[in-house]
Coordinates of C-alpha atoms in Angstrom, one line a residue:
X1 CA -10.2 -0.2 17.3
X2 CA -9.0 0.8 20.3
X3 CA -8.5 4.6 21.4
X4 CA -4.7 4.6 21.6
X5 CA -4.4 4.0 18.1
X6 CA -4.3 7.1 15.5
X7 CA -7.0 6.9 13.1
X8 CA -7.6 9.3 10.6
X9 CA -11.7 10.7 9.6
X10 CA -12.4 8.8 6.7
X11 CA -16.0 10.8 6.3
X12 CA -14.6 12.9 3.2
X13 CA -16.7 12.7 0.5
X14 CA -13.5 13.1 -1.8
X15 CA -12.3 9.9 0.2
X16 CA -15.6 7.9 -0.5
X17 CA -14.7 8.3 -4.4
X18 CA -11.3 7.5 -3.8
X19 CA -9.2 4.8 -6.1
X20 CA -5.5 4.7 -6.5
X21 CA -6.2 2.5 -9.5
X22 CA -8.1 4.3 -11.8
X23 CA -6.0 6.3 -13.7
X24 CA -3.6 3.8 -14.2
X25 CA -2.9 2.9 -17.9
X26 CA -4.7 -0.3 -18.1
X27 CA -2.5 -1.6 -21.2
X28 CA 0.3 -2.1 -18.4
X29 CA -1.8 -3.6 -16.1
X30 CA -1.7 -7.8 -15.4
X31 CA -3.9 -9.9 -13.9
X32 CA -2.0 -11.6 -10.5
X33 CA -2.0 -14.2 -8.3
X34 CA -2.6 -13.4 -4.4
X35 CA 0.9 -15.2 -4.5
X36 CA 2.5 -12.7 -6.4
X37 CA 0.7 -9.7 -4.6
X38 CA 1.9 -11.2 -1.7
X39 CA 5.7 -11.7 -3.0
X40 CA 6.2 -7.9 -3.8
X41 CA 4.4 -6.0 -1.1
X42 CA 6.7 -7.8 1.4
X43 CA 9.3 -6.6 -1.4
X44 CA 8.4 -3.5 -1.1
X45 CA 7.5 -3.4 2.6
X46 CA 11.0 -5.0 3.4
X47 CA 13.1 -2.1 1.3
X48 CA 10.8 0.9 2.4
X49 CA 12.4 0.4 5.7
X50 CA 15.8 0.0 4.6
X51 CA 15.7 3.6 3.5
X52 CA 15.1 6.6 6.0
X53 CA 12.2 8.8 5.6
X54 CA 10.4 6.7 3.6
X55 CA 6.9 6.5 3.8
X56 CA 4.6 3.6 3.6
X57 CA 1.0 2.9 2.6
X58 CA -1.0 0.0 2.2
X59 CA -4.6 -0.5 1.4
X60 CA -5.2 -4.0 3.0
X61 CA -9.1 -3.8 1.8
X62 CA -9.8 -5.1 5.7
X63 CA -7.9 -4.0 8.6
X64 CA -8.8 -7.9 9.3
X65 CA -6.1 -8.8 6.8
X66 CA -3.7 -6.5 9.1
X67 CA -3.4 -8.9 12.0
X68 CA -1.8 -11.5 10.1
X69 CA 0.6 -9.3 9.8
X70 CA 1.0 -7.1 13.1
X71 CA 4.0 -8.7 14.3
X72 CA 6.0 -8.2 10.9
X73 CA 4.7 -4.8 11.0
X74 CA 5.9 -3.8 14.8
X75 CA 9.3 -4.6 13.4
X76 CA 9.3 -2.2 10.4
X77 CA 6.8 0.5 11.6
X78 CA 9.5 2.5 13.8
X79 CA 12.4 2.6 10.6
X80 CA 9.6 4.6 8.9
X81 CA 9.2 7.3 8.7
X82 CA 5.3 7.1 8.8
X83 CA 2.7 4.7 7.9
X84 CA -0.7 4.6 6.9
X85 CA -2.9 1.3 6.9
X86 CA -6.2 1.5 5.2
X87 CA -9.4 -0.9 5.4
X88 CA -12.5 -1.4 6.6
X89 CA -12.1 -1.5 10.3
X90 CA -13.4 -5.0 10.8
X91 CA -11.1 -6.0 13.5
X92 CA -9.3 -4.7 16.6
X93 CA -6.1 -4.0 15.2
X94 CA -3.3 -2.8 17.8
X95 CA -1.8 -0.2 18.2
X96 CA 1.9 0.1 15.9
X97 CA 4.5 2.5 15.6
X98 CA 4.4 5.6 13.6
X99 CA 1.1 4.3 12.4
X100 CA -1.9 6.0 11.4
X101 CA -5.5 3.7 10.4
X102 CA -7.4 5.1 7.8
X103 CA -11.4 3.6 7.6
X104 CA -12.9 3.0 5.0
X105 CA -16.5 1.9 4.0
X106 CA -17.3 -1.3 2.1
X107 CA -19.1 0.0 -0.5
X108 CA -16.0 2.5 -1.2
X109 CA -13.4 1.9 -4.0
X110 CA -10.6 1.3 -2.0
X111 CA -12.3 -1.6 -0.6
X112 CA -11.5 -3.6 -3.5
X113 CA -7.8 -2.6 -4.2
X114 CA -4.7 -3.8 -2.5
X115 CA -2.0 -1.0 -2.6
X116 CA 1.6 -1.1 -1.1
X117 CA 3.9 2.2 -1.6
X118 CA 6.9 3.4 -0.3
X119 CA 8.0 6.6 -1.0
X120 CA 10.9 8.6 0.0
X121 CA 13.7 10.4 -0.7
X122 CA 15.9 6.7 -1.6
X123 CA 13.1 4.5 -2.2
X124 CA 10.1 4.9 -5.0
X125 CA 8.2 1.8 -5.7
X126 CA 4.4 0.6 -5.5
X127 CA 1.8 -1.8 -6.1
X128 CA -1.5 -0.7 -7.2
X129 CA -4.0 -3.5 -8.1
X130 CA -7.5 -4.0 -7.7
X131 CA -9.5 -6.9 -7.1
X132 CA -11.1 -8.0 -10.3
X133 CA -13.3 -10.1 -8.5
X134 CA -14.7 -7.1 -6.8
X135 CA -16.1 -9.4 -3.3
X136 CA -17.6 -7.2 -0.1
X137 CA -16.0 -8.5 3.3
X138 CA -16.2 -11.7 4.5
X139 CA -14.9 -12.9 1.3
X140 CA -11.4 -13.3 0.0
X141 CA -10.5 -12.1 -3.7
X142 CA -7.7 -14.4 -5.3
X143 CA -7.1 -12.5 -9.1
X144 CA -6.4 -8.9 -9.5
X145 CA -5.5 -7.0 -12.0
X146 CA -2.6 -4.5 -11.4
X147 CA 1.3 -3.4 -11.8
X148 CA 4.2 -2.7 -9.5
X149 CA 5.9 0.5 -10.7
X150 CA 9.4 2.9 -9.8
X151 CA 8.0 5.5 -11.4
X152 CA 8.3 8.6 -9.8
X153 CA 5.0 10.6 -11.4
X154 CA 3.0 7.5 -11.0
X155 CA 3.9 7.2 -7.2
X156 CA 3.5 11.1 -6.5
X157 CA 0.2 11.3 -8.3
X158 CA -1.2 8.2 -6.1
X159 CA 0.2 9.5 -2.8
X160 CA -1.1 13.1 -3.8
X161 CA -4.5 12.0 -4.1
X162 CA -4.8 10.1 -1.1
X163 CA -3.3 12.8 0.8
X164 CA -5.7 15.1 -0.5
X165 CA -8.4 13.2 -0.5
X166 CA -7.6 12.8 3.4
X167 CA -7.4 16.7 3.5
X168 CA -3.5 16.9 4.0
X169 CA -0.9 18.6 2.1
X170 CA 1.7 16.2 -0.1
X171 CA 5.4 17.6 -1.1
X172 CA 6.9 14.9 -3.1
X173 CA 10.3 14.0 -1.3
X174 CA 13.4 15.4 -2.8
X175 CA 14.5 12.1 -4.2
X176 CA 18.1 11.3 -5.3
X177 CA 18.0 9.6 -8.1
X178 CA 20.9 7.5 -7.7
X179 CA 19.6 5.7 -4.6
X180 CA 16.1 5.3 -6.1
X181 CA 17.8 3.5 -9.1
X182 CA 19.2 1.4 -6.9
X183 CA 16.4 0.3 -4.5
X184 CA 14.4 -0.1 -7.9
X185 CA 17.3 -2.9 -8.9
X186 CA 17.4 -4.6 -5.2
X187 CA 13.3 -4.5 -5.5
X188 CA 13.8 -5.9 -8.9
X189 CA 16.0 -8.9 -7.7
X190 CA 14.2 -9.4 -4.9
X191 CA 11.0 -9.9 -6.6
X192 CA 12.3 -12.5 -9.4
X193 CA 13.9 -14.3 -6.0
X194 CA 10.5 -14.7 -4.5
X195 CA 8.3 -15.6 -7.4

């Protein structure tokens, strides 16, 4: 990647361990389509910046898989308030607005989920799934099993362990809970609209 573009160290051995899956309650997980998983992280994507000071974070398994979106995400990177891209740098992405890269290693556990969350003080909503066919790069997964969720503690105990896992300090947002209830209902709508 080149030098202009913020990347964070990925060479914490908290990081190397790192899922954003694995504490999920697997009775509310569901096995999805790359359709789907494509319909609600643009969802999601598309309301986190709608909302100031939200944050957004997406594990894209390859940075690879970024440039198909770059474009898309030059036009909502500056109405965040920061994002965070994660992969395995196999490609040259560009640099992006209030964008920070985060590297990871194939043979980590991130490289097999796909995660999308937006967190702020009016929007709370994320998709945490990982790729049940479990493929290194190179190779395109097309089932996963995972859930999209509003929940509050479920969002806050993902985006505190990736931020301590990358050795930074998380304070949930103080949320209102009228605004996250409805940016929940437009994600909601939004989702049934694409699928």
């Amino acid at each position: 990647m080149k030098d202009t573009v913020p990347v964070l160290s990925a060479t914490s051995a908290s990081l190397s361990h790192m899922s954003l899956t694995a504490t999920l309650d697997r009775s509310q997980l569901r096995l999805q389509s790359r359709r789907t998983m494509l319909a609600i992280s643009y969802v999601i994507e598309d309301q986190a910046a709608r909302f100031p000071g939200t944050t957004l974070i997406a594990a894209f398994q390859r940075l690879s898989f970024v440039m198909p979106q770059v474009a898309r995400y030059r036009r909502i990177a500056p109405q965040l308030a920061h994002v965070y891209l994660i992969g395995v740098p196999d490609a040259d992405v560009p640099a992006l607005p209030n964008t920070t890269f985060v590297p990871i290693e194939p043979a980590w556990p991130l490289m097999h989920e796909w995660v999308v969350i937006a967190n702020g003080p009016s929007c709370c909503a994320a998709l945490l799934a990982r790729d049940e066919e479990t493929l290194q790069p190179g190779k395109r997964s097309h089932t996963f099993n995972g859930m999209w969720t509003s929940q509050p503690m479920v969002v806050d105990a993902a985006v505190g362990a990736l931020f301590s896992a990358l050795d930074q300090q998380y304070t949930p947002p103080a949320r209102n809970s009228r605004e996250i209830l409805s940016s929940t209902n437009i994600i909601q709508q939004a989702i049934r609209k694409r699928l």
